[in-house]
Amino acid sequence: METALKKRNTFSNSLGFVLAAAGSAVGLGNIWRFPYLAAKNGGGLFILIYIIFALTFGFTLLVSEVAIGRKTQESPLTAYKKINSKWGFLGIFSYVVPFIIYPYYCVIGGWVIKYMVTFITFQGKAAVDGGYFGGFITGSWQPILFTIIFAACCFVIVYKGVEKGIEKVSKILMPILAVLVIFISIYSIFLKNTDADGVTRTGLQGWAIYFKPDFEGLTFGGFLRICLDAVGQLFYSLSIAMGIMIAYGSYMKKDENLVKSVNKIEIFDTGIALLAGLMIIPAVFVFVGPEGLKNAGPGLIFKILPVVFDSMGGFGTFIGIIFFVTVFFAALTSAVSILEAITSSMMDKFGWSRKKATLVMAAAGFVVSVIVCLGYNVWAFSVTFATVKEGQILDILDYVSNNFLMPIIGILTCILIGWVAKPKYVIDEVTANGEKFGRKNVFIVMIKFVTPVLLLFLLLSSFGLF
């Protein structure tokens, strides 16, 4: 085993692992989905439920995947087969998901760079135009150009390896990202604006909307919906069922405290998500009004927020620059982890060198990225299915990976660890150096019973059945 550990790349220390894994977890979902869900689902009530699930549901799946990676010393494609020879198919699923996600994530990353450049060159006012975003993504060459730039950044980092690439960049970008998010969050609280009707709104009022629990009109069915939204957000936010945490876990040194590292990832990811809400909700409320809080996804970042920054006056350009640099860092660290998951899979499965695996996977991903870009112009079409309304190629890939495959992988992982290999498989790895597993009983109950049921409801809801 010692020889295998020396041969395999590792993070230099627990900080490197935590920041890299946190970089994967802190992505676009934290910024464009969490604030919307909090505003939609009773503010503080959603936040409280989210934290409870983070400590139980999120912890269970996160610690399982990291433990699988460190114990097997394999990437997602090959790790599951090493646990049980009959479960190799689950590794294939775990490889397919990041392979599907990576191309369209690069496209969205390109959108972020476009807006970052727009604000850096003091052209942010142009982004206020309602047709600016649509005009850009339906263009023939700009979306591809910015996708190339974003994909090239990902390629260089993964090409350089675990310690010199992923860990080194994460140690630089993640602290900067945290500082920028904190800065904008504090600034948003002190905002104030009077609209054309003479109504004055303040950042503190937006703060109250965000943190104050709202029970008005709450029904049992509504409460269940909030719980499901919290579970779904956590599931996607923590990069679970994407093979990433297995890959990163395989690079974790055996003498590191696994539970403490997972706890730090949870704290960092949840903290950034909470700050993202504090960064966005007060600003949108002050300058756009309550109706602006009904937006999630690209519409929030690329349509609503440019209006907010423009309404701030001259200082808004500066805030816009900081914001889009922050989003770029979040998107980049997440995309890097996704590319690493499929790259490491090729290295372990076929014995490829890192250089070859990175080149092949990055090239394959780029081809699909171009197809996604063309899906908004020359290959534009729309299709309605399940919960997706008028979807493009990007929407289809997102639905198949996030709403269908990922919940299935999560459910099957619970069955494998909870009932086939038994919870002891993970517990032994967590306590390998004599460490305490404080939430051991919670883990056992969650992995065997609660988590698979929650994921089943999540899967059913993606088909509009719940």
Tab-separated table of C-alpha atoms in Angstrom:
chain	number	residue	atom	x	y	z
A	1	MET	CA	0.000	0.000	0.000
A	2	GLU	CA	2.850	2.384	0.778
A	3	THR	CA	4.205	1.991	-2.765
A	4	ALA	CA	0.798	2.833	-4.224
A	5	LEU	CA	0.582	5.939	-2.091
A	6	LYS	CA	3.995	7.171	-3.266
A	7	LYS	CA	3.149	6.506	-6.877
A	8	ARG	CA	-0.170	8.326	-6.762
A	9	ASN	CA	-0.212	12.113	-6.623
A	10	THR	CA	-1.388	13.554	-3.315
A	11	PHE	CA	-2.291	16.909	-1.857
A	12	SER	CA	0.625	18.214	0.191
A	13	ASN	CA	-1.495	18.635	3.326
A	14	SER	CA	-5.070	18.777	4.631
A	15	LEU	CA	-5.349	22.489	3.792
A	16	GLY	CA	-4.609	21.746	0.150
A	17	PHE	CA	-7.283	19.052	0.077
A	18	VAL	CA	-9.874	21.177	1.884
A	19	LEU	CA	-9.393	24.231	-0.334
A	20	ALA	CA	-9.428	22.145	-3.534
A	21	ALA	CA	-12.550	20.246	-2.450
A	22	ALA	CA	-14.192	23.458	-1.229
A	23	GLY	CA	-13.316	25.043	-4.574
A	24	SER	CA	-15.203	22.257	-6.280
A	25	ALA	CA	-18.192	22.615	-3.961
A	26	VAL	CA	-18.333	26.412	-4.193
A	27	GLY	CA	-19.634	26.931	-7.699
A	28	LEU	CA	-22.307	28.695	-9.685
A	29	GLY	CA	-25.063	26.913	-7.752
A	30	ASN	CA	-24.084	28.741	-4.562
A	31	ILE	CA	-24.307	32.100	-6.304
A	32	TRP	CA	-27.266	31.886	-8.666
A	33	ARG	CA	-29.487	29.297	-6.994
A	34	PHE	CA	-29.057	29.486	-3.215
A	35	PRO	CA	-30.147	33.158	-2.832
A	36	TYR	CA	-33.207	32.534	-5.005
A	37	LEU	CA	-34.243	29.460	-3.010
A	38	ALA	CA	-33.756	31.274	0.297
A	39	ALA	CA	-35.896	34.228	-0.832
A	40	LYS	CA	-38.532	31.892	-2.262
A	41	ASN	CA	-38.720	29.504	0.703
A	42	GLY	CA	-39.222	31.638	3.779
A	43	GLY	CA	-35.751	33.119	4.226
A	44	GLY	CA	-34.450	32.038	7.602
A	45	LEU	CA	-36.676	28.947	7.584
A	46	PHE	CA	-34.940	27.660	4.447
A	47	ILE	CA	-31.520	28.521	5.869
A	48	LEU	CA	-32.234	26.613	9.100
A	49	ILE	CA	-33.454	23.534	7.211
A	50	TYR	CA	-30.487	23.778	4.852
A	51	ILE	CA	-27.993	23.785	7.739
A	52	ILE	CA	-29.704	20.792	9.390
A	53	PHE	CA	-29.490	18.809	6.143
A	54	ALA	CA	-25.882	19.931	5.636
A	55	LEU	CA	-24.967	18.363	8.987
A	56	THR	CA	-26.771	15.109	8.199
A	57	PHE	CA	-27.610	14.445	4.539
A	58	GLY	CA	-24.703	16.401	3.043
A	59	PHE	CA	-22.185	15.098	5.563
A	60	THR	CA	-23.210	11.486	4.957
A	61	LEU	CA	-22.683	11.551	1.193
A	62	LEU	CA	-19.585	13.733	1.354
A	63	VAL	CA	-17.763	11.617	3.913
A	64	SER	CA	-18.747	8.463	2.000
A	65	GLU	CA	-17.284	9.628	-1.301
A	66	VAL	CA	-14.074	10.989	0.217
A	67	ALA	CA	-13.627	7.738	2.180
A	68	ILE	CA	-14.232	5.640	-0.954
A	69	GLY	CA	-11.574	7.602	-2.818
A	70	ARG	CA	-8.970	7.450	-0.080
A	71	LYS	CA	-9.575	3.785	0.726
A	72	THR	CA	-9.536	2.512	-2.866
A	73	GLN	CA	-6.879	4.972	-4.100
A	74	GLU	CA	-8.853	5.038	-7.343
A	75	SER	CA	-10.764	7.534	-9.474
A	76	PRO	CA	-14.584	7.315	-9.750
A	77	LEU	CA	-14.551	5.133	-12.870
A	78	THR	CA	-12.632	2.322	-11.157
A	79	ALA	CA	-13.273	2.861	-7.427
A	80	TYR	CA	-16.703	1.228	-7.149
A	81	LYS	CA	-15.527	-1.992	-8.769
A	82	LYS	CA	-12.801	-2.207	-6.160
A	83	ILE	CA	-15.434	-2.054	-3.420
A	84	ASN	CA	-17.515	-4.798	-5.034
A	85	SER	CA	-16.760	-6.426	-8.387
A	86	LYS	CA	-20.458	-6.425	-9.333
A	87	TRP	CA	-20.809	-2.661	-8.861
A	88	GLY	CA	-18.420	-1.476	-11.563
A	89	PHE	CA	-21.377	-0.059	-13.511
A	90	LEU	CA	-21.767	2.630	-10.861
A	91	GLY	CA	-18.275	3.840	-11.707
A	92	ILE	CA	-19.330	4.240	-15.333
A	93	PHE	CA	-22.275	6.408	-14.235
A	94	SER	CA	-19.924	8.470	-12.057
A	95	TYR	CA	-17.675	9.030	-15.057
A	96	VAL	CA	-20.480	9.931	-17.457
A	97	VAL	CA	-21.894	12.671	-15.209
A	98	PRO	CA	-18.775	14.900	-15.085
A	99	PHE	CA	-18.165	14.203	-18.783
A	100	ILE	CA	-21.628	15.603	-19.535
A	101	ILE	CA	-21.336	18.546	-17.141
A	102	TYR	CA	-17.841	19.751	-18.021
A	103	PRO	CA	-18.585	20.999	-21.586
A	104	TYR	CA	-21.595	23.144	-20.687
A	105	TYR	CA	-19.908	24.380	-17.510
A	106	CYS	CA	-17.112	25.711	-19.745
A	107	VAL	CA	-19.712	27.491	-21.877
A	108	ILE	CA	-21.224	29.163	-18.804
A	109	GLY	CA	-17.692	29.957	-17.619
A	110	GLY	CA	-17.201	31.708	-20.943
A	111	TRP	CA	-20.319	33.791	-20.280
A	112	VAL	CA	-18.835	34.827	-16.927
A	113	ILE	CA	-15.560	35.894	-18.564
A	114	LYS	CA	-17.499	37.920	-21.150
A	115	TYR	CA	-19.289	39.875	-18.424
A	116	MET	CA	-16.120	40.202	-16.379
A	117	VAL	CA	-14.374	41.754	-19.383
A	118	THR	CA	-17.417	43.951	-20.052
A	119	PHE	CA	-17.221	45.490	-16.578
A	120	ILE	CA	-13.417	45.680	-16.483
A	121	THR	CA	-13.518	47.697	-19.727
A	122	PHE	CA	-16.178	49.997	-18.188
A	123	GLN	CA	-18.928	48.854	-20.568
A	124	GLY	CA	-21.198	47.566	-17.830
A	125	LYS	CA	-23.982	49.949	-18.859
A	126	ALA	CA	-24.357	48.001	-22.113
A	127	ALA	CA	-25.190	44.857	-20.097
A	128	VAL	CA	-28.267	46.606	-18.683
A	129	ASP	CA	-29.937	46.307	-22.080
A	130	GLY	CA	-32.438	43.470	-21.880
A	131	GLY	CA	-31.197	42.009	-25.159
A	132	TYR	CA	-27.489	42.110	-24.317
A	133	PHE	CA	-27.270	38.619	-22.854
A	134	GLY	CA	-29.441	37.025	-25.550
A	135	GLY	CA	-27.506	38.806	-28.266
A	136	PHE	CA	-24.246	37.487	-26.870
A	137	ILE	CA	-25.144	33.800	-26.422
A	138	THR	CA	-26.778	33.645	-29.870
A	139	GLY	CA	-23.698	35.140	-31.527
A	140	SER	CA	-21.711	33.062	-33.989
A	141	TRP	CA	-18.176	33.405	-32.619
A	142	GLN	CA	-17.984	35.285	-29.283
A	143	PRO	CA	-19.468	32.499	-27.128
A	144	ILE	CA	-16.978	30.024	-28.610
A	145	LEU	CA	-14.063	32.434	-28.102
A	146	PHE	CA	-14.822	32.980	-24.422
A	147	THR	CA	-15.453	29.253	-23.951
A	148	ILE	CA	-11.966	28.596	-25.376
A	149	ILE	CA	-10.454	31.036	-22.870
A	150	PHE	CA	-12.225	29.436	-19.918
A	151	ALA	CA	-11.482	25.868	-21.076
A	152	ALA	CA	-7.820	26.771	-21.608
A	153	CYS	CA	-7.573	27.944	-17.979
A	154	CYS	CA	-9.024	24.622	-16.799
A	155	PHE	CA	-6.708	22.638	-19.070
A	156	VAL	CA	-3.522	24.347	-17.853
A	157	ILE	CA	-4.384	23.824	-14.178
A	158	VAL	CA	-5.285	20.131	-14.514
A	159	TYR	CA	-2.337	19.517	-16.876
A	160	LYS	CA	0.053	20.711	-14.156
A	161	GLY	CA	-1.198	18.042	-11.783
A	162	VAL	CA	-2.592	17.754	-8.272
A	163	GLU	CA	-0.061	19.606	-6.135
A	164	LYS	CA	1.436	22.045	-8.671
A	165	GLY	CA	-1.852	22.726	-10.457
A	166	ILE	CA	-5.105	22.120	-8.581
A	167	GLU	CA	-3.801	22.615	-5.032
A	168	LYS	CA	-1.624	25.625	-5.859
A	169	VAL	CA	-4.424	27.468	-7.665
A	170	SER	CA	-6.988	26.602	-4.980
A	171	LYS	CA	-4.747	28.003	-2.242
A	172	ILE	CA	-4.624	31.294	-4.138
A	173	LEU	CA	-8.163	31.619	-5.492
A	174	MET	CA	-10.269	30.348	-2.587
A	175	PRO	CA	-9.050	32.851	0.053
A	176	ILE	CA	-9.431	35.673	-2.483
A	177	LEU	CA	-12.932	34.473	-3.352
A	178	ALA	CA	-13.891	34.398	0.332
A	179	VAL	CA	-12.600	37.949	0.898
A	180	LEU	CA	-14.434	39.303	-2.170
A	181	VAL	CA	-17.728	37.661	-1.173
A	182	ILE	CA	-17.428	39.025	2.367
A	183	PHE	CA	-16.665	42.526	1.036
A	184	ILE	CA	-19.699	42.646	-1.278
A	185	SER	CA	-21.904	41.121	1.449
A	186	ILE	CA	-20.999	43.863	3.899
A	187	TYR	CA	-21.413	46.546	1.228
A	188	SER	CA	-24.886	45.236	0.280
A	189	ILE	CA	-26.203	45.633	3.808
A	190	PHE	CA	-25.654	49.407	3.740
A	191	LEU	CA	-27.321	50.037	0.375
A	192	LYS	CA	-30.282	52.434	0.118
A	193	ASN	CA	-32.433	53.525	-2.807
A	194	THR	CA	-35.672	55.439	-3.441
A	195	ASP	CA	-37.571	54.364	-6.561
A	196	ALA	CA	-39.710	56.449	-8.951
A	197	ASP	CA	-42.782	55.893	-6.743
A	198	GLY	CA	-40.998	57.358	-3.733
A	199	VAL	CA	-40.579	53.977	-2.009
A	200	THR	CA	-37.294	53.720	-0.111
A	201	ARG	CA	-35.715	50.312	0.333
A	202	THR	CA	-32.591	49.505	2.317
A	203	GLY	CA	-30.087	46.698	2.453
A	204	LEU	CA	-31.109	45.987	6.037
A	205	GLN	CA	-34.657	45.292	4.824
A	206	GLY	CA	-33.207	42.858	2.304
A	207	TRP	CA	-31.162	41.350	5.117
A	208	ALA	CA	-34.394	40.804	7.074
A	209	ILE	CA	-36.037	39.106	4.072
A	210	TYR	CA	-33.059	36.783	3.902
A	211	PHE	CA	-32.617	35.804	7.545
A	212	LYS	CA	-36.051	36.265	9.129
A	213	PRO	CA	-38.078	32.999	9.071
A	214	ASP	CA	-41.335	33.503	7.184
A	215	PHE	CA	-44.122	31.113	8.239
A	216	GLU	CA	-46.965	33.033	6.618
A	217	GLY	CA	-49.252	30.700	4.663
A	218	LEU	CA	-46.955	27.738	5.312
A	219	THR	CA	-48.636	24.353	4.826
A	220	PHE	CA	-47.344	20.847	5.423
A	221	GLY	CA	-46.950	20.367	1.676
A	222	GLY	CA	-45.113	23.683	1.450
A	223	PHE	CA	-42.782	22.622	4.238
A	224	LEU	CA	-41.963	19.385	2.409
A	225	ARG	CA	-41.257	21.400	-0.750
A	226	ILE	CA	-38.819	23.599	1.174
A	227	CYS	CA	-37.081	20.518	2.551
A	228	LEU	CA	-36.773	19.061	-0.927
A	229	ASP	CA	-35.359	22.331	-2.282
A	230	ALA	CA	-32.789	22.355	0.529
A	231	VAL	CA	-31.811	18.734	-0.167
A	232	GLY	CA	-31.536	19.413	-3.889
A	233	GLN	CA	-29.399	22.510	-3.394
A	234	LEU	CA	-27.087	20.667	-0.998
A	235	PHE	CA	-26.816	17.682	-3.293
A	236	TYR	CA	-25.666	19.772	-6.246
A	237	SER	CA	-23.692	22.327	-4.246
A	238	LEU	CA	-21.385	19.811	-2.530
A	239	SER	CA	-20.359	18.187	-5.846
A	240	ILE	CA	-21.809	14.880	-4.692
A	241	ALA	CA	-22.443	12.030	-7.165
A	242	MET	CA	-20.152	13.647	-9.740
A	243	GLY	CA	-17.097	11.517	-9.003
A	244	ILE	CA	-15.175	14.614	-7.917
A	245	MET	CA	-14.946	13.904	-4.197
A	246	ILE	CA	-13.878	10.325	-4.903
A	247	ALA	CA	-11.068	11.593	-7.142
A	248	TYR	CA	-9.986	14.210	-4.606
A	249	GLY	CA	-10.307	11.697	-1.763
A	250	SER	CA	-7.891	9.396	-3.591
A	251	TYR	CA	-5.297	12.185	-3.439
A	252	MET	CA	-5.751	12.652	0.307
A	253	LYS	CA	-2.940	11.381	2.513
A	254	LYS	CA	-3.730	8.442	4.753
A	255	ASP	CA	-2.603	10.179	7.935
A	256	GLU	CA	-4.962	13.146	7.540
A	257	ASN	CA	-8.099	13.374	9.697
A	258	LEU	CA	-10.853	12.674	7.188
A	259	VAL	CA	-13.828	13.848	9.247
A	260	LYS	CA	-12.185	17.131	10.232
A	261	SER	CA	-11.384	17.813	6.577
A	262	VAL	CA	-14.969	17.063	5.521
A	263	ASN	CA	-16.252	19.340	8.293
A	264	LYS	CA	-14.121	22.183	6.963
A	265	ILE	CA	-15.441	21.641	3.434
A	266	GLU	CA	-19.009	21.792	4.772
A	267	ILE	CA	-18.299	24.984	6.701
A	268	PHE	CA	-16.616	26.684	3.737
A	269	ASP	CA	-19.300	25.677	1.237
A	270	THR	CA	-22.222	26.571	3.516
A	271	GLY	CA	-20.551	29.801	4.555
A	272	ILE	CA	-20.050	30.937	0.962
A	273	ALA	CA	-23.643	29.978	0.110
A	274	LEU	CA	-24.976	32.045	3.038
A	275	LEU	CA	-22.748	34.973	2.113
A	276	ALA	CA	-23.857	34.723	-1.528
A	277	GLY	CA	-27.406	35.300	-0.355
A	278	LEU	CA	-26.300	38.233	1.784
A	279	MET	CA	-24.343	39.535	-1.213
A	280	ILE	CA	-27.200	39.328	-3.706
A	281	ILE	CA	-30.598	39.509	-1.960
A	282	PRO	CA	-30.210	42.959	-0.308
A	283	ALA	CA	-28.785	44.485	-3.521
A	284	VAL	CA	-31.516	43.069	-5.758
A	285	PHE	CA	-34.233	44.034	-3.254
A	286	VAL	CA	-32.968	47.634	-2.960
A	287	PHE	CA	-32.598	48.410	-6.666
A	288	VAL	CA	-35.042	46.044	-8.411
A	289	GLY	CA	-37.580	45.247	-5.724
A	290	PRO	CA	-39.076	41.983	-4.425
A	291	GLU	CA	-39.915	40.848	-7.966
A	292	GLY	CA	-36.189	40.664	-8.763
A	293	LEU	CA	-35.781	37.945	-6.137
A	294	LYS	CA	-37.910	35.574	-8.223
A	295	ASN	CA	-35.049	34.951	-10.637
A	296	ALA	CA	-32.564	32.094	-10.465
A	297	GLY	CA	-29.870	30.813	-12.793
A	298	PRO	CA	-28.336	32.851	-15.633
A	299	GLY	CA	-31.179	35.374	-15.493
A	300	LEU	CA	-30.087	36.487	-12.010
A	301	ILE	CA	-26.402	36.941	-12.796
A	302	PHE	CA	-26.483	38.118	-16.395
A	303	LYS	CA	-29.730	40.106	-16.522
A	304	ILE	CA	-30.804	41.288	-13.053
A	305	LEU	CA	-27.455	42.049	-11.398
A	306	PRO	CA	-26.095	44.276	-14.219
A	307	VAL	CA	-29.198	46.451	-13.640
A	308	VAL	CA	-28.383	46.493	-9.919
A	309	PHE	CA	-24.765	47.524	-10.525
A	310	ASP	CA	-25.849	50.261	-12.929
A	311	SER	CA	-28.301	51.614	-10.341
A	312	MET	CA	-25.443	51.973	-7.842
A	313	GLY	CA	-23.890	54.742	-9.924
A	314	GLY	CA	-20.157	55.046	-10.565
A	315	PHE	CA	-19.210	52.712	-7.711
A	316	GLY	CA	-21.434	50.048	-9.272
A	317	THR	CA	-18.852	49.372	-11.974
A	318	PHE	CA	-16.270	48.589	-9.305
A	319	ILE	CA	-18.700	46.276	-7.492
A	320	GLY	CA	-19.577	44.648	-10.827
A	321	ILE	CA	-15.905	43.935	-11.521
A	322	ILE	CA	-15.420	42.390	-8.070
A	323	PHE	CA	-18.599	40.363	-8.432
A	324	PHE	CA	-17.777	38.827	-11.803
A	325	VAL	CA	-14.177	38.122	-10.772
A	326	THR	CA	-15.651	36.289	-7.770
A	327	VAL	CA	-18.029	34.300	-9.966
A	328	PHE	CA	-15.162	33.506	-12.348
A	329	PHE	CA	-13.052	32.085	-9.515
A	330	ALA	CA	-16.009	29.998	-8.281
A	331	ALA	CA	-16.742	28.673	-11.777
A	332	LEU	CA	-13.079	27.946	-12.517
A	333	THR	CA	-12.347	25.934	-9.365
A	334	SER	CA	-15.512	23.883	-9.930
A	335	ALA	CA	-14.779	23.252	-13.618
A	336	VAL	CA	-11.211	22.220	-12.792
A	337	SER	CA	-12.506	19.587	-10.364
A	338	ILE	CA	-14.914	18.254	-12.981
A	339	LEU	CA	-12.152	17.934	-15.577
A	340	GLU	CA	-9.928	16.269	-12.990
A	341	ALA	CA	-12.606	13.646	-12.270
A	342	ILE	CA	-12.705	12.469	-15.893
A	343	THR	CA	-8.943	12.888	-16.392
A	344	SER	CA	-8.045	10.783	-13.357
A	345	SER	CA	-10.535	8.140	-14.509
A	346	MET	CA	-8.684	7.728	-17.798
A	347	MET	CA	-5.358	7.577	-15.982
A	348	ASP	CA	-6.527	4.806	-13.654
A	349	LYS	CA	-8.545	2.844	-16.213
A	350	PHE	CA	-6.097	2.839	-19.096
A	351	GLY	CA	-2.803	3.753	-17.455
A	352	TRP	CA	-2.524	6.973	-19.443
A	353	SER	CA	-0.097	9.690	-18.402
A	354	ARG	CA	-1.611	12.871	-16.979
A	355	LYS	CA	-0.563	14.792	-20.088
A	356	LYS	CA	-2.323	12.388	-22.456
A	357	ALA	CA	-5.440	12.033	-20.319
A	358	THR	CA	-5.808	15.804	-19.880
A	359	LEU	CA	-5.302	16.481	-23.596
A	360	VAL	CA	-7.833	13.866	-24.689
A	361	MET	CA	-10.500	14.761	-22.117
A	362	ALA	CA	-10.098	18.520	-22.589
A	363	ALA	CA	-10.302	18.110	-26.376
A	364	ALA	CA	-13.395	15.891	-26.165
A	365	GLY	CA	-15.023	18.309	-23.753
A	366	PHE	CA	-14.278	21.260	-26.016
A	367	VAL	CA	-15.962	19.597	-28.999
A	368	VAL	CA	-19.150	19.194	-26.960
A	369	SER	CA	-18.787	22.775	-25.681
A	370	VAL	CA	-18.836	24.060	-29.259
A	371	ILE	CA	-21.997	22.053	-29.914
A	372	VAL	CA	-23.582	23.627	-26.823
A	373	CYS	CA	-22.632	27.108	-28.079
A	374	LEU	CA	-24.073	26.365	-31.520
A	375	GLY	CA	-27.262	25.237	-29.819
A	376	TYR	CA	-28.086	28.913	-29.295
A	377	ASN	CA	-27.658	29.945	-32.948
A	378	VAL	CA	-27.211	27.693	-36.019
A	379	TRP	CA	-28.464	24.577	-34.200
A	380	ALA	CA	-31.035	26.370	-32.079
A	381	PHE	CA	-34.148	24.436	-31.137
A	382	SER	CA	-36.368	24.049	-28.126
A	383	VAL	CA	-37.910	21.013	-26.548
A	384	THR	CA	-40.216	20.628	-23.564
A	385	PHE	CA	-39.970	17.585	-21.330
A	386	ALA	CA	-40.462	16.718	-17.650
A	387	THR	CA	-39.737	19.900	-15.664
A	388	VAL	CA	-37.704	21.543	-18.468
A	389	LYS	CA	-39.605	24.137	-20.470
A	390	GLU	CA	-38.304	25.174	-23.880
A	391	GLY	CA	-34.839	23.746	-23.262
A	392	GLN	CA	-31.750	24.071	-25.447
A	393	ILE	CA	-28.839	21.614	-25.746
A	394	LEU	CA	-27.361	23.026	-22.524
A	395	ASP	CA	-30.648	22.554	-20.667
A	396	ILE	CA	-30.927	18.969	-21.864
A	397	LEU	CA	-27.394	18.082	-20.719
A	398	ASP	CA	-28.029	19.805	-17.395
A	399	TYR	CA	-31.305	17.959	-16.860
A	400	VAL	CA	-29.915	14.510	-17.731
A	401	SER	CA	-26.882	14.924	-15.470
A	402	ASN	CA	-28.259	16.882	-12.509
A	403	ASN	CA	-31.883	15.786	-12.337
A	404	PHE	CA	-31.624	12.190	-13.494
A	405	LEU	CA	-28.175	10.569	-13.257
A	406	MET	CA	-26.893	12.253	-10.094
A	407	PRO	CA	-29.842	11.257	-7.851
A	408	ILE	CA	-29.602	7.705	-9.218
A	409	ILE	CA	-25.870	7.574	-8.438
A	410	GLY	CA	-26.587	8.901	-4.954
A	411	ILE	CA	-29.264	6.287	-4.299
A	412	LEU	CA	-27.074	3.443	-5.568
A	413	THR	CA	-24.128	4.679	-3.488
A	414	CYS	CA	-26.334	4.542	-0.392
A	415	ILE	CA	-27.373	0.986	-1.237
A	416	LEU	CA	-23.758	-0.060	-1.873
A	417	ILE	CA	-22.345	1.472	1.324
A	418	GLY	CA	-25.408	1.011	3.514
A	419	TRP	CA	-26.365	-2.542	2.595
A	420	VAL	CA	-23.758	-4.279	0.429
A	421	ALA	CA	-20.348	-3.190	1.717
A	422	LYS	CA	-21.976	-2.046	5.009
A	423	PRO	CA	-21.354	1.286	6.799
A	424	LYS	CA	-18.293	-0.276	8.433
A	425	TYR	CA	-16.507	0.145	5.100
A	426	VAL	CA	-16.530	3.936	5.485
A	427	ILE	CA	-16.293	3.956	9.294
A	428	ASP	CA	-13.067	1.916	9.206
A	429	GLU	CA	-11.472	4.377	6.798
A	430	VAL	CA	-12.624	7.395	8.813
A	431	THR	CA	-11.168	5.942	12.032
A	432	ALA	CA	-8.098	4.366	10.415
A	433	ASN	CA	-5.675	6.406	12.534
A	434	GLY	CA	-7.678	6.153	15.739
A	435	GLU	CA	-9.752	9.266	15.050
A	436	LYS	CA	-13.193	9.698	16.592
A	437	PHE	CA	-16.251	9.566	14.331
A	438	GLY	CA	-18.573	11.893	16.232
A	439	ARG	CA	-21.549	11.488	13.919
A	440	LYS	CA	-21.151	7.744	13.387
A	441	ASN	CA	-24.691	6.832	14.416
A	442	VAL	CA	-26.138	9.664	12.353
A	443	PHE	CA	-24.096	8.436	9.403
A	444	ILE	CA	-25.378	4.851	9.732
A	445	VAL	CA	-29.043	5.885	9.920
A	446	MET	CA	-28.687	8.388	7.078
A	447	ILE	CA	-26.768	6.150	4.661
A	448	LYS	CA	-29.085	3.162	5.167
A	449	PHE	CA	-32.504	4.762	5.420
A	450	VAL	CA	-33.000	8.527	5.277
A	451	THR	CA	-30.663	9.641	2.480
A	452	PRO	CA	-31.834	7.150	-0.188
A	453	VAL	CA	-35.470	8.071	0.541
A	454	LEU	CA	-34.710	11.803	0.234
A	455	LEU	CA	-32.888	11.182	-3.039
A	456	LEU	CA	-35.792	9.112	-4.347
A	457	PHE	CA	-38.154	12.024	-3.702
A	458	LEU	CA	-35.636	14.329	-5.396
A	459	LEU	CA	-35.550	12.050	-8.435
A	460	LEU	CA	-39.340	11.861	-8.609
A	461	SER	CA	-39.614	15.645	-8.336
A	462	SER	CA	-37.333	16.037	-11.369
A	463	PHE	CA	-40.048	14.278	-13.392
A	464	GLY	CA	-42.724	16.504	-11.932
A	465	LEU	CA	-44.145	13.608	-9.927
A	466	PHE	CA	-43.693	15.171	-6.508
